[in-house]
Amino acid sequence: MQPTQLSPSEISELIKQRIQKFDIKAEIRTEGTIVSLKDGIVRIHGLADVMQGEMIEFAGNTYGLALNLERDYVGAVVLGRTDHLAEGQTAKCTGRILEVPVGEALLGRVVDALGNPIDGKGPIHTQQTAPVEKVAPGVIFRQPVSQPLQTGLKSIDSMVPIGRGQRELIIGDRQTGKTAVAIDTIINQRGTNVKCIYVAIGQKSSSVATVVRKLEEHDAMAHTIVVVASAAEAAALQFIAPYSGCTMGEYFRDQGEDALIIYDDLTKQAWAYRQISLLLRRPPGREAYPGDIFYLHSRLLERASRVNEAYVDIATQGRVKGKTGSLTALPVIETQAGDVSAFVSTNVISITDGQIFLETDLFNSGIRPAINAGLSVSRVGGAAQTHIMKKLAGGIRIAQAQYRELAAFSQFLSDLDEATRKQLERGQRITEVMKQKQYQPLSVAEMVMILFATDQGYLDDVPLHKIAEFEHELLSDFRTHYTDLMENINQTGRYNDEIATQLHHVIKEFKKTHTW
Amino acid sequence: MNTGKMTVIARPYAIAAFEYALKNGHEDLLAWESLLEIAALIAEDTAMQRLFSNPQITSNQLGDLFISILHDRLDEGKENFIRLLAENQRLSVVPEIASLFKLYRQSREKIVTVDVTSAVPLSESYQQHLITVLTKRLQQTISLSCTVDPSLMGGAVIRAGDRVIDGSIRNKLNRLKEFIIGIS
């Protein structure tokens, strides 16, 4: 049925303009015929000069992606709905590789895997587009990771620090707070000029809506693009969404800016790709994944990088000079019953520069974020950690891992020697300090303050269950009375005797006036 | 146009027959082509189709039947080809073999069949003009086949293999429609 009301695009003036702009030259195209159509996979006869990965145009403004080029056929996946397509219809080559819009105009928007807005805020005003599949920058154009990317989470920034341009995997079972870590990281990028892209793959639309609402509540949408390929959308869109998001992030990297991209999650993308591959009759391998499942993720994550000034200079054609760019990736992988040795998880672990391992047991015992200190590592982030954090948090990860083992072992012992008892108590206190509520990322100075207090033994006379309260009071005291010191630490990130004395002073003054 | 798995099966036969015929010169090439075209007509006959699927008819009998119909056009090579097809139970793919054979001959002789569909019949002189223009563009000898389709409303659609030059009014109207509907 035709709509009975006029839509805003039906103003005569607009229609007139459009008719004027319309190009009336004869159309030259290469065409083929749809031979079969099933499960979103189209087999097309003809299309002799189609390219691998080219967009194919079907009837009704629907596009497909050519994935299998065979002798007589082209196998393509349909990007979108297929109910209006039928056998015998023509399919046209477009001569274009799949592209998505890029640019500043996308910030604050929610888009689908092809870059079309889905948040009801009208069209996105950007002229620039970029291909979805790009080759990662080469060796010559790379620079080591040297700047920190603050997540605002004490446990991550102290134990598994992340640098700009790093790929750090967030891995864990369902309901262990993987998305929470990612969202807190996005929220913490307020005012840091780090642009964020959150790619939701195969998730419930309701979960995505919640994430978007939370980001809006915490003022974090202004620097964020959300790319959504929900569980209801075609497998092809779920497969392509991370690449689309990456292209949008690369735009900022190539402009000499810093960007952060979160793929939530790559397990579901691998599932979508497995579906497409099996339907295209590619041979299945381990766990029925196709042979190129490793390449699927490696080529994606390789695009997250820190590039040097020369690269930015070339990418912007000399407009931006003397700036490096970075794209930090936080891929998410969901494990089944803590099994990290499944196919996709081992692949992604080996590609990334470290992982944050979240555990159900820790989560249930109230340690949130539920980071397993022993299994989580960051292979390059240490070089990027701020000086002061490195000084104060240096041994925490190893100490925590040892404490966990000791704690498990000590349950069998009746009386402990003094040294072991001390170690246990310190471990318990650090565990307590590492707990952090959701949506409350901390600045470097705030983290330094509480870590310093722990390190110097100021928490030793605070009962375990009062530590959270103590921390809260201490930090609000710090925020209100010592803004200069805070500024100083946040800006310079240096640690020296003077700063240490000041920190001692703050805590001593605080402890004088408070009881617990 | 050939579609389906049959093309895959027909291809090796068509290539073998074409290369065999090519050795014997241009005359034989045409003789082979006309033989295959007639054999294709026979194979497409409904009565014949029933025989293909009849389990009581052996493949030898089918081969004999083809040979008896075509006997005045056969030499040793052609008869062996029919027998081979019968033996491998591939007589039913003769139509595909014939069209592939034709395609190979045309591409060898740099001939391309161009289908022109127009809203009104094309005049003789205009057809000549089209041939000159297309020869220049495609760098091949053009064999023109014209059809009339009033539903195009005006203009013409030129089709050479997969390549299509669509200058019809119908297509322009369709594109105008999508252009106006679509969000720029």
XYZ file of C-alpha atoms in Angstrom:
700
model
C 0.000 0.000 0.000
C 1.242 3.504 -0.759
C 1.654 5.922 2.120
C -1.207 8.393 2.314
C 0.767 11.233 3.907
C 3.414 13.333 2.246
C 6.933 12.817 3.577
C 9.350 15.759 4.048
C 11.315 14.709 0.952
C 8.266 15.264 -1.252
C 8.490 19.042 -1.468
C 8.114 20.120 -5.106
C 11.238 22.241 -4.967
C 13.314 19.299 -3.788
C 11.822 16.995 -6.395
C 12.534 19.588 -9.066
C 16.157 19.845 -7.965
C 16.521 16.114 -8.004
C 15.077 15.835 -11.493
C 17.505 18.495 -12.642
C 20.473 16.685 -11.119
C 19.421 13.346 -12.594
C 21.891 12.005 -15.115
C 20.087 10.907 -18.279
C 22.981 9.304 -20.129
C 22.553 5.740 -21.327
C 23.597 3.285 -18.667
C 26.461 0.939 -19.466
C 26.615 -2.062 -17.208
C 27.608 -5.670 -16.936
C 24.744 -7.849 -15.961
C 23.950 -11.363 -14.944
C 20.940 -13.412 -13.994
C 20.043 -14.707 -10.575
C 20.066 -18.488 -10.867
C 19.367 -19.417 -7.293
C 18.619 -17.660 -4.069
C 18.667 -19.330 -0.703
C 19.542 -18.329 2.861
C 20.798 -14.930 1.760
C 23.210 -16.446 -0.764
C 22.690 -15.619 -4.420
C 24.219 -17.493 -7.314
C 24.484 -15.373 -10.414
C 25.186 -16.500 -13.930
C 27.079 -13.998 -16.036
C 28.826 -10.914 -14.583
C 31.967 -11.908 -16.496
C 34.167 -9.043 -15.284
C 33.102 -8.829 -11.631
C 35.824 -8.229 -9.028
C 36.305 -10.115 -5.776
C 34.523 -8.133 -3.062
C 32.671 -5.935 -5.558
C 29.226 -4.607 -4.764
C 26.480 -6.092 -6.917
C 23.258 -4.219 -7.412
C 19.968 -6.076 -7.273
C 16.447 -4.866 -7.850
C 14.984 -2.450 -5.301
C 18.184 -0.722 -4.132
C 19.561 -3.889 -2.567
C 23.254 -4.642 -2.730
C 25.277 -7.813 -2.511
C 28.909 -8.637 -2.047
C 30.671 -10.938 -4.540
C 32.586 -13.506 -2.509
C 32.946 -16.577 -4.727
C 34.067 -16.141 -8.317
C 33.656 -19.434 -10.121
C 33.909 -20.383 -13.776
C 30.234 -20.025 -14.596
C 28.874 -18.441 -11.471
C 29.359 -15.692 -8.996
C 28.410 -16.477 -5.398
C 27.291 -13.376 -3.526
C 25.823 -12.567 -0.148
C 22.932 -10.135 0.029
C 23.487 -7.189 2.354
C 19.995 -6.820 3.708
C 16.601 -8.291 3.051
C 16.077 -10.852 0.324
C 12.297 -11.223 0.201
C 11.851 -9.072 -2.910
C 14.531 -10.892 -4.915
C 13.654 -13.778 -7.193
C 15.247 -16.227 -9.544
C 15.577 -14.827 -13.056
C 16.036 -11.189 -12.022
C 19.018 -9.317 -13.326
C 21.976 -8.357 -11.180
C 24.350 -5.563 -12.165
C 28.019 -4.908 -11.509
C 28.683 -1.554 -9.887
C 32.445 -1.442 -10.389
C 32.849 -0.369 -6.760
C 34.300 -2.160 -3.766
C 32.047 -1.899 -0.719
C 32.425 1.520 0.884
C 31.093 3.249 3.994
C 30.870 6.952 4.856
C 33.620 8.291 7.130
C 34.268 11.576 8.882
C 33.568 13.705 11.933
C 29.865 13.868 11.064
C 29.455 10.250 12.158
C 30.365 11.047 15.769
C 27.371 10.840 18.056
C 25.477 8.674 15.619
C 24.233 5.100 15.533
C 24.691 3.510 12.113
C 24.230 0.087 10.538
C 27.013 -1.982 8.997
C 26.806 0.008 5.744
C 26.980 3.381 7.484
C 23.291 4.262 7.127
C 21.926 6.116 10.153
C 19.465 4.102 12.262
C 18.995 6.526 15.166
C 16.288 8.622 13.513
C 18.397 11.795 13.601
C 18.315 12.344 9.858
C 20.943 11.903 7.157
C 24.661 12.052 7.913
C 26.303 14.977 6.178
C 29.618 13.651 5.021
C 30.949 13.506 1.491
C 33.817 11.151 2.199
C 33.646 7.407 1.864
C 36.323 4.759 2.243
C 36.500 1.099 1.269
C 35.527 -1.351 3.967
C 38.439 -3.709 3.305
C 41.802 -1.977 3.414
C 45.309 -3.277 3.815
C 46.929 -2.409 7.151
C 49.808 0.119 7.198
C 53.178 -1.449 6.455
C 56.209 -1.821 8.697
C 57.846 1.407 7.560
C 54.899 3.520 8.645
C 54.573 2.139 12.141
C 55.748 3.520 15.420
C 56.050 1.740 18.763
C 53.241 2.113 21.284
C 54.350 4.788 23.751
C 51.296 6.718 24.953
C 48.841 5.291 27.461
C 45.166 4.829 26.767
C 43.528 5.237 30.173
C 40.567 2.956 30.729
C 39.771 4.597 34.070
C 39.635 1.160 35.690
C 42.154 0.745 38.526
C 42.665 -2.944 37.880
C 43.371 -2.511 34.171
C 45.444 0.649 34.252
C 47.612 -0.750 37.053
C 47.926 -4.421 36.116
C 47.352 -4.653 32.342
C 47.982 -1.145 30.983
C 46.884 -0.424 27.436
C 48.788 1.810 25.023
C 47.467 3.752 22.063
C 47.640 1.557 18.977
C 47.562 -1.665 20.962
C 45.180 -4.588 20.444
C 44.023 -5.876 23.823
C 41.562 -8.743 23.923
C 38.744 -8.802 26.455
C 37.868 -12.438 26.974
C 35.513 -14.223 29.331
C 32.295 -16.178 29.723
C 28.896 -14.625 29.290
C 27.871 -12.280 32.120
C 31.371 -11.519 33.368
C 31.364 -7.822 32.524
C 33.172 -7.744 29.177
C 30.949 -5.053 27.735
C 31.090 -3.126 31.031
C 34.891 -2.844 30.730
C 34.529 -1.623 27.153
C 31.831 0.927 27.983
C 33.762 2.301 30.976
C 36.744 2.769 28.694
C 34.632 4.747 26.228
C 33.207 6.886 29.031
C 36.716 7.605 30.315
C 37.714 9.077 26.936
C 35.580 12.165 27.566
C 37.695 15.235 27.029
C 40.773 13.292 25.903
C 40.200 13.718 22.153
C 40.186 9.967 21.679
C 37.364 9.125 19.266
C 35.548 5.891 20.049
C 33.783 3.383 17.832
C 31.626 0.715 19.403
C 30.786 -2.117 17.003
C 27.939 -4.327 18.225
C 27.866 -7.625 16.340
C 25.070 -10.144 16.668
C 23.765 -8.638 19.900
C 20.204 -8.189 21.008
C 18.837 -4.828 19.866
C 17.738 -4.209 23.455
C 21.328 -4.576 24.734
C 22.561 -2.157 22.117
C 19.833 0.326 23.045
C 20.916 0.073 26.693
C 24.541 0.725 25.775
C 23.614 3.755 23.683
C 21.436 5.118 26.487
C 24.218 4.640 29.051
C 26.695 6.409 26.781
C 24.270 9.298 26.377
C 23.688 9.484 30.133
C 27.408 9.767 30.760
C 28.013 12.332 28.012
C 30.030 9.866 26.017
C 28.038 9.796 22.752
C 29.551 13.036 21.483
C 32.885 11.352 20.780
C 31.472 7.945 19.850
C 30.157 6.148 16.771
C 28.033 3.070 17.358
C 27.958 0.545 14.512
C 25.211 -2.030 14.886
C 24.621 -5.343 13.137
C 22.096 -6.878 15.488
C 21.212 -10.551 15.751
C 18.197 -9.994 13.517
C 20.229 -8.682 10.608
C 21.668 -10.709 7.738
C 24.804 -12.716 8.490
C 26.580 -10.768 5.757
C 26.040 -7.527 7.682
C 27.288 -9.079 10.916
C 30.358 -10.262 9.046
C 31.048 -6.866 7.485
C 30.290 -4.654 10.521
C 33.762 -4.829 12.190
C 35.424 -3.855 8.923
C 33.026 -0.931 8.492
C 33.741 0.244 12.032
C 37.470 -0.153 11.487
C 37.301 1.982 8.349
C 35.525 4.720 10.316
C 38.242 4.511 12.992
C 41.055 4.537 10.462
C 39.813 7.876 9.215
C 40.735 9.444 12.580
C 44.029 7.555 12.740
C 44.960 8.813 9.279
C 44.125 12.390 10.320
C 46.782 12.158 13.019
C 44.278 11.658 15.819
C 43.753 8.846 18.312
C 40.834 6.472 18.086
C 39.579 3.487 20.036
C 37.495 0.707 18.543
C 35.631 -2.020 20.385
C 34.448 -5.144 18.561
C 31.711 -6.634 20.710
C 32.057 -9.457 19.927
C 34.212 -11.280 17.406
C 32.868 -14.714 18.357
C 29.553 -13.789 16.802
C 31.283 -12.369 13.749
C 33.088 -15.690 13.336
C 29.728 -17.463 13.596
C 28.244 -15.234 10.918
C 31.238 -15.839 8.677
C 30.991 -19.578 9.287
C 27.364 -19.463 8.212
C 28.195 -17.591 5.015
C 31.105 -19.896 4.213
C 29.108 -23.069 4.714
C 26.271 -21.731 2.570
C 28.791 -20.817 -0.121
C 29.933 -24.435 0.089
C 33.445 -23.666 1.175
C 35.006 -26.670 2.889
C 34.560 -26.650 6.682
C 37.535 -27.162 8.972
C 37.891 -27.309 12.741
C 34.611 -26.562 14.555
C 33.150 -26.180 11.017
C 34.904 -22.824 10.577
C 36.307 -22.191 7.089
C 40.024 -22.283 6.364
C 40.440 -18.518 6.372
C 38.935 -17.838 9.800
C 42.344 -16.823 11.157
C 42.831 -14.352 8.327
C 39.334 -13.000 8.977
C 40.487 -11.698 12.368
C 44.174 -11.094 11.695
C 43.550 -8.734 8.807
C 40.997 -6.861 10.881
C 43.143 -6.476 14.011
C 46.277 -5.677 12.043
C 44.597 -2.444 10.995
C 44.685 -1.238 14.594
C 48.091 0.420 14.792
C 50.121 3.447 15.735
C 51.341 5.179 12.591
C 54.180 7.682 12.299
C 54.243 11.264 11.079
C 55.236 10.296 7.547
C 52.163 8.121 7.194
C 49.795 10.820 8.417
C 51.506 13.286 6.096
C 50.911 11.026 3.087
C 47.374 10.030 4.119
C 46.265 13.640 4.498
C 48.241 14.797 1.450
C 50.370 17.121 3.528
C 47.516 18.823 5.403
C 48.539 17.392 8.767
C 52.224 17.442 9.597
C 54.171 16.308 12.644
C 51.390 14.235 14.193
C 51.154 10.512 14.765
C 47.876 8.662 14.634
C 46.633 5.589 16.429
C 43.773 3.137 16.401
C 43.509 1.043 19.556
C 41.393 -2.086 19.315
C 39.630 -3.873 22.143
C 38.157 -7.007 20.588
C 35.797 -9.016 22.764
C 35.591 -12.813 22.716
C 33.013 -14.832 24.583
C 34.189 -18.217 25.871
C 32.052 -21.203 26.789
C 32.575 -22.350 30.398
C 35.963 -20.637 30.670
C 37.448 -22.596 27.770
C 40.101 -20.348 26.234
C 41.468 -23.165 24.076
C 38.526 -23.084 21.651
C 39.448 -22.336 18.055
C 38.470 -18.693 17.668
C 39.677 -17.638 21.121
C 43.169 -19.110 20.648
C 43.356 -17.436 17.256
C 42.477 -14.017 18.603
C 44.700 -14.455 21.687
C 47.641 -15.093 19.385
C 46.862 -12.088 17.193
C 46.402 -9.530 19.958
C 49.032 -7.868 22.171
C 47.604 -9.305 25.371
C 44.319 -10.161 26.990
C 42.104 -9.187 29.876
C 40.693 -12.413 31.209
C 37.404 -12.125 33.098
C 36.215 -14.988 35.287
C 32.764 -16.055 36.423
C 33.965 -17.182 39.880
C 35.587 -13.827 40.614
C 32.536 -12.006 39.328
C 30.220 -14.024 41.544
C 32.395 -13.489 44.613
C 31.947 -9.756 44.144
C 35.308 -8.901 42.596
C 34.262 -6.604 39.777
C 35.777 -6.047 37.246
C 36.413 -9.793 37.509
C 39.942 -9.702 36.172
C 42.107 -12.760 36.619
C 45.514 -11.268 37.418
C 47.417 -14.434 36.559
C 46.039 -14.979 33.061
C 45.704 -11.341 32.008
C 48.710 -9.752 30.351
C 49.554 -6.723 28.293
C 52.540 -7.310 26.051
C 53.263 -3.744 24.986
C 51.257 -1.549 27.358
C 54.013 -1.404 29.995
C 56.060 0.823 27.733
C 53.129 3.224 27.548
C 52.228 3.374 31.239
C 52.649 6.770 32.899
C 55.729 7.057 35.085
C 53.819 7.451 38.305
C 51.519 4.488 37.653
C 54.506 2.323 36.784
C 56.219 3.248 40.061
C 53.186 2.527 42.204
C 51.612 -0.400 40.353
C 54.752 -2.139 39.152
C 54.533 -5.355 41.116
C 50.801 -5.517 41.725
C 49.868 -7.982 38.987
C 52.459 -10.594 39.936
C 51.766 -10.066 43.648
C 48.048 -10.541 43.066
C 48.568 -13.700 41.041
C 50.777 -15.115 43.832
C 48.285 -14.046 46.477
C 45.481 -15.984 44.723
C 47.559 -19.172 44.779
C 48.612 -18.635 48.354
C 45.038 -17.926 49.422
C 43.844 -21.180 47.884
C 46.707 -23.078 49.541
C 46.423 -21.445 52.954
C 42.907 -22.767 53.437
C 44.479 -26.097 54.368
C 46.846 -24.634 56.965
C 45.872 -23.984 60.546
C 48.613 -21.618 61.707
C 50.552 -19.369 59.371
C 53.888 -17.718 59.875
C 54.026 -13.978 60.179
C 55.332 -13.309 56.635
C 52.644 -15.377 54.953
C 49.921 -13.816 57.065
C 51.142 -10.337 56.088
C 51.212 -11.271 52.418
C 47.675 -12.602 52.655
C 46.411 -9.481 54.352
C 48.079 -7.213 51.819
C 46.610 -9.329 49.016
C 43.132 -9.067 50.475
C 43.468 -5.299 50.724
C 44.672 -4.932 47.141
C 41.826 -7.173 45.932
C 39.441 -4.930 47.783
C 41.026 -1.782 46.314
C 40.844 -3.166 42.790
C 37.061 -3.401 42.968
C 35.324 -0.614 41.116
C 31.734 0.249 40.367
C 30.471 0.433 36.807
C 30.301 3.808 34.996
C 32.738 5.390 37.478
C 36.079 5.601 35.721
C 38.852 7.341 37.677
C 41.512 9.789 36.585
C 45.202 8.930 36.902
C 45.592 11.087 40.019
C 42.673 9.378 41.756
C 44.079 5.948 40.973
C 47.522 7.057 42.133
C 46.088 8.276 45.416
C 44.446 4.994 46.378
C 47.329 2.875 45.110
C 49.762 5.029 47.084
C 47.692 4.619 50.219
C 47.676 0.843 49.778
C 51.364 0.704 48.955
C 52.388 2.776 51.983
C 50.291 0.709 54.371
C 47.742 3.382 55.167
C 44.968 0.825 54.646
C 46.401 -1.715 57.062
C 44.288 -0.459 59.958
C 41.124 -0.139 57.888
C 38.768 -3.131 58.165
C 38.319 -4.979 54.855
C 34.622 -4.245 54.480
C 35.232 -0.526 55.072
C 37.840 -0.106 52.348
C 35.376 0.883 49.616
C 33.921 3.527 51.898
C 37.388 4.736 52.921
C 38.399 5.051 49.278
C 35.254 6.952 48.406
C 35.747 9.444 51.267
C 39.454 9.829 50.609
C 38.929 10.522 46.918
C 36.160 13.058 47.462
C 38.369 14.821 50.025
C 41.226 14.747 47.523
C 39.030 16.102 44.718
C 37.670 18.999 46.765
C 40.786 20.171 48.656
C 43.794 19.320 46.536
C 42.912 20.244 42.939
C 46.411 21.576 42.279
C 48.071 18.313 43.175
C 45.521 16.429 41.091
C 46.124 18.627 38.076
C 49.861 18.245 38.511
C 49.725 14.441 38.554
C 47.226 14.208 35.685
C 49.260 16.522 33.469
C 52.847 15.469 34.112
C 52.435 11.874 35.226
C 55.826 12.068 36.975
C 56.622 10.602 40.361
C 59.211 12.179 42.658
C 59.885 12.777 46.323
C 57.958 16.017 46.324
C 54.804 14.384 45.013
C 55.247 11.520 47.472
C 55.470 13.970 50.380
C 52.326 15.721 49.220
C 50.469 12.431 48.916
C 51.579 11.435 52.429
C 50.302 14.761 53.669
C 46.889 14.372 52.019
C 46.298 10.940 53.504
C 47.570 11.858 56.976
C 45.339 14.925 57.086
C 42.397 12.828 55.930
C 42.960 10.111 58.501
C 43.131 12.692 61.282
C 39.581 13.851 60.701
C 37.858 10.582 59.805
C 36.948 7.501 61.756
C 35.749 4.120 60.510
C 22.035 -18.621 -22.385
C 23.327 -21.780 -20.720
C 22.635 -22.152 -17.109
C 22.839 -25.000 -14.710
C 25.308 -27.759 -14.073
C 24.955 -28.991 -17.657
C 27.419 -26.373 -18.894
C 30.095 -27.813 -16.650
C 29.468 -31.272 -18.103
C 29.221 -30.024 -21.673
C 32.414 -27.967 -21.594
C 35.032 -30.751 -22.021
C 33.020 -32.314 -24.874
C 32.610 -28.971 -26.605
C 36.300 -28.146 -26.265
C 37.340 -31.587 -27.573
C 34.968 -31.406 -30.546
C 36.001 -27.836 -31.325
C 39.712 -28.556 -31.261
C 39.225 -31.694 -33.342
C 37.198 -29.802 -35.940
C 39.655 -26.908 -35.970
C 42.416 -29.216 -37.196
C 40.364 -30.042 -40.302
C 39.819 -26.434 -41.319
C 37.020 -23.944 -41.539
C 34.674 -26.100 -43.627
C 34.647 -28.867 -41.090
C 34.081 -26.376 -38.284
C 30.824 -25.267 -39.906
C 29.844 -28.879 -40.631
C 30.361 -29.780 -36.994
C 28.393 -26.784 -35.868
C 25.393 -27.565 -38.049
C 25.519 -31.205 -36.990
C 25.499 -30.242 -33.333
C 22.661 -27.803 -33.891
C 20.495 -30.489 -35.495
C 21.456 -33.005 -32.806
C 20.484 -30.405 -30.234
C 17.033 -30.057 -31.842
C 16.619 -33.815 -31.721
C 17.685 -33.980 -28.088
C 15.274 -31.225 -27.135
C 12.340 -33.045 -28.718
C 9.828 -34.141 -26.079
C 9.547 -37.651 -27.443
C 13.314 -37.939 -27.278
C 13.375 -36.599 -23.730
C 11.090 -39.459 -22.743
C 13.470 -41.944 -24.311
C 16.402 -40.496 -22.339
C 14.665 -41.260 -19.108
C 13.322 -44.654 -20.207
C 15.327 -47.366 -18.468
C 14.407 -49.945 -21.093
C 16.314 -48.119 -23.839
C 20.040 -48.820 -23.658
C 22.562 -46.129 -24.408
C 23.679 -48.050 -27.500
C 20.160 -47.950 -28.901
C 20.022 -44.202 -28.327
C 23.325 -43.781 -30.108
C 22.091 -45.869 -33.037
C 18.934 -43.767 -33.203
C 20.909 -40.515 -33.406
C 23.238 -41.952 -36.000
C 20.382 -43.219 -38.149
C 18.780 -39.780 -38.183
C 22.002 -37.923 -38.846
C 23.722 -40.515 -41.056
C 24.049 -38.332 -44.161
C 26.010 -35.674 -42.218
C 28.352 -38.008 -40.387
C 31.936 -38.924 -41.073
C 34.057 -41.166 -38.899
C 34.974 -38.520 -36.355
C 31.434 -37.240 -35.916
C 30.004 -40.749 -35.631
C 32.570 -41.599 -32.950
C 31.651 -38.426 -31.079
C 27.961 -39.416 -31.031
C 28.867 -42.949 -29.947
C 31.090 -41.576 -27.179
C 28.279 -39.373 -25.943
C 25.913 -42.341 -26.012
C 28.379 -44.523 -24.143
C 28.817 -41.907 -21.405
C 25.048 -41.288 -21.332
C 25.547 -37.646 -22.200
C 23.359 -37.346 -25.302
C 20.993 -35.145 -23.304
C 23.615 -32.393 -22.950
C 24.014 -31.958 -26.712
C 22.113 -28.611 -26.681
C 24.668 -27.163 -24.257
C 27.534 -28.603 -26.277
C 26.119 -27.028 -29.420
C 25.784 -23.567 -27.909
C 29.263 -23.719 -26.363
C 30.657 -24.848 -29.704
C 29.081 -21.882 -31.400
C 30.483 -19.573 -28.759
C 33.999 -20.950 -29.247
C 33.770 -20.574 -33.037
C 32.536 -17.003 -32.738
C 35.172 -15.981 -30.235
C 37.833 -17.556 -32.435
C 36.598 -15.654 -35.464
C 36.202 -12.550 -33.325
C 32.494 -12.449 -33.958
C 30.192 -11.306 -31.259
C 26.429 -11.582 -31.412
C 24.826 -8.361 -30.339
C 21.163 -8.343 -29.414
C 19.476 -5.054 -29.979
C 16.049 -4.597 -28.489
C 14.274 -1.426 -29.521
C 10.851 0.070 -29.048
C 10.312 0.532 -32.776
C 11.798 -1.497 -35.685
C 15.220 -0.247 -36.740
C 15.756 0.883 -40.320
C 18.350 -0.854 -42.502
C 20.613 2.180 -42.589
C 20.444 2.607 -38.828
C 21.390 -1.028 -38.337
C 24.420 -0.475 -40.554
C 25.331 2.570 -38.501
C 25.032 0.558 -35.271
C 27.295 -2.145 -36.663
C 29.979 0.410 -37.573
C 29.838 2.035 -34.171
C 29.820 -1.224 -32.245
C 32.630 -2.717 -34.330
C 34.776 0.205 -33.361
C 33.828 -0.013 -29.724
C 34.087 -3.762 -29.202
C 36.962 -4.316 -31.705
C 35.156 -7.404 -33.016
C 33.013 -8.357 -35.978
C 29.386 -7.779 -35.101
C 26.523 -10.077 -35.899
C 23.404 -8.088 -35.188
C 20.147 -9.632 -34.040
C 17.250 -7.236 -33.668
C 14.032 -7.596 -31.731
C 11.243 -5.155 -31.042
C 9.793 -4.654 -27.579
C 7.264 -1.818 -27.284
C 7.406 -1.943 -23.481
C 10.774 -0.148 -23.652
C 8.733 2.956 -24.646
C 11.664 4.424 -26.586
C 15.402 4.068 -27.122
C 17.159 0.714 -27.268
C 18.977 -1.871 -25.211
C 22.188 -3.240 -26.701
C 23.448 -6.474 -25.248
C 26.783 -8.123 -26.046
C 27.397 -11.060 -23.749
C 27.234 -9.780 -20.168
C 27.739 -6.196 -21.222
C 24.605 -4.127 -21.592
C 24.191 -0.589 -22.874
C 20.782 0.462 -21.746
C 19.406 3.611 -23.350
C 15.743 2.753 -23.048
C 13.159 5.155 -21.700
C 11.843 2.425 -19.406
C 15.216 2.081 -17.684
C 15.606 5.844 -17.363
C 12.189 6.151 -15.787
C 12.995 3.336 -13.367
C 16.245 5.003 -12.406
C 14.534 8.353 -12.026
C 12.022 6.716 -9.723
C 14.742 5.200 -7.510
C 16.684 8.455 -7.573
C 13.738 10.437 -6.316
C 12.791 7.900 -3.657
C 16.337 7.284 -2.442
C 17.950 9.347 0.278
C 20.820 11.192 -1.371
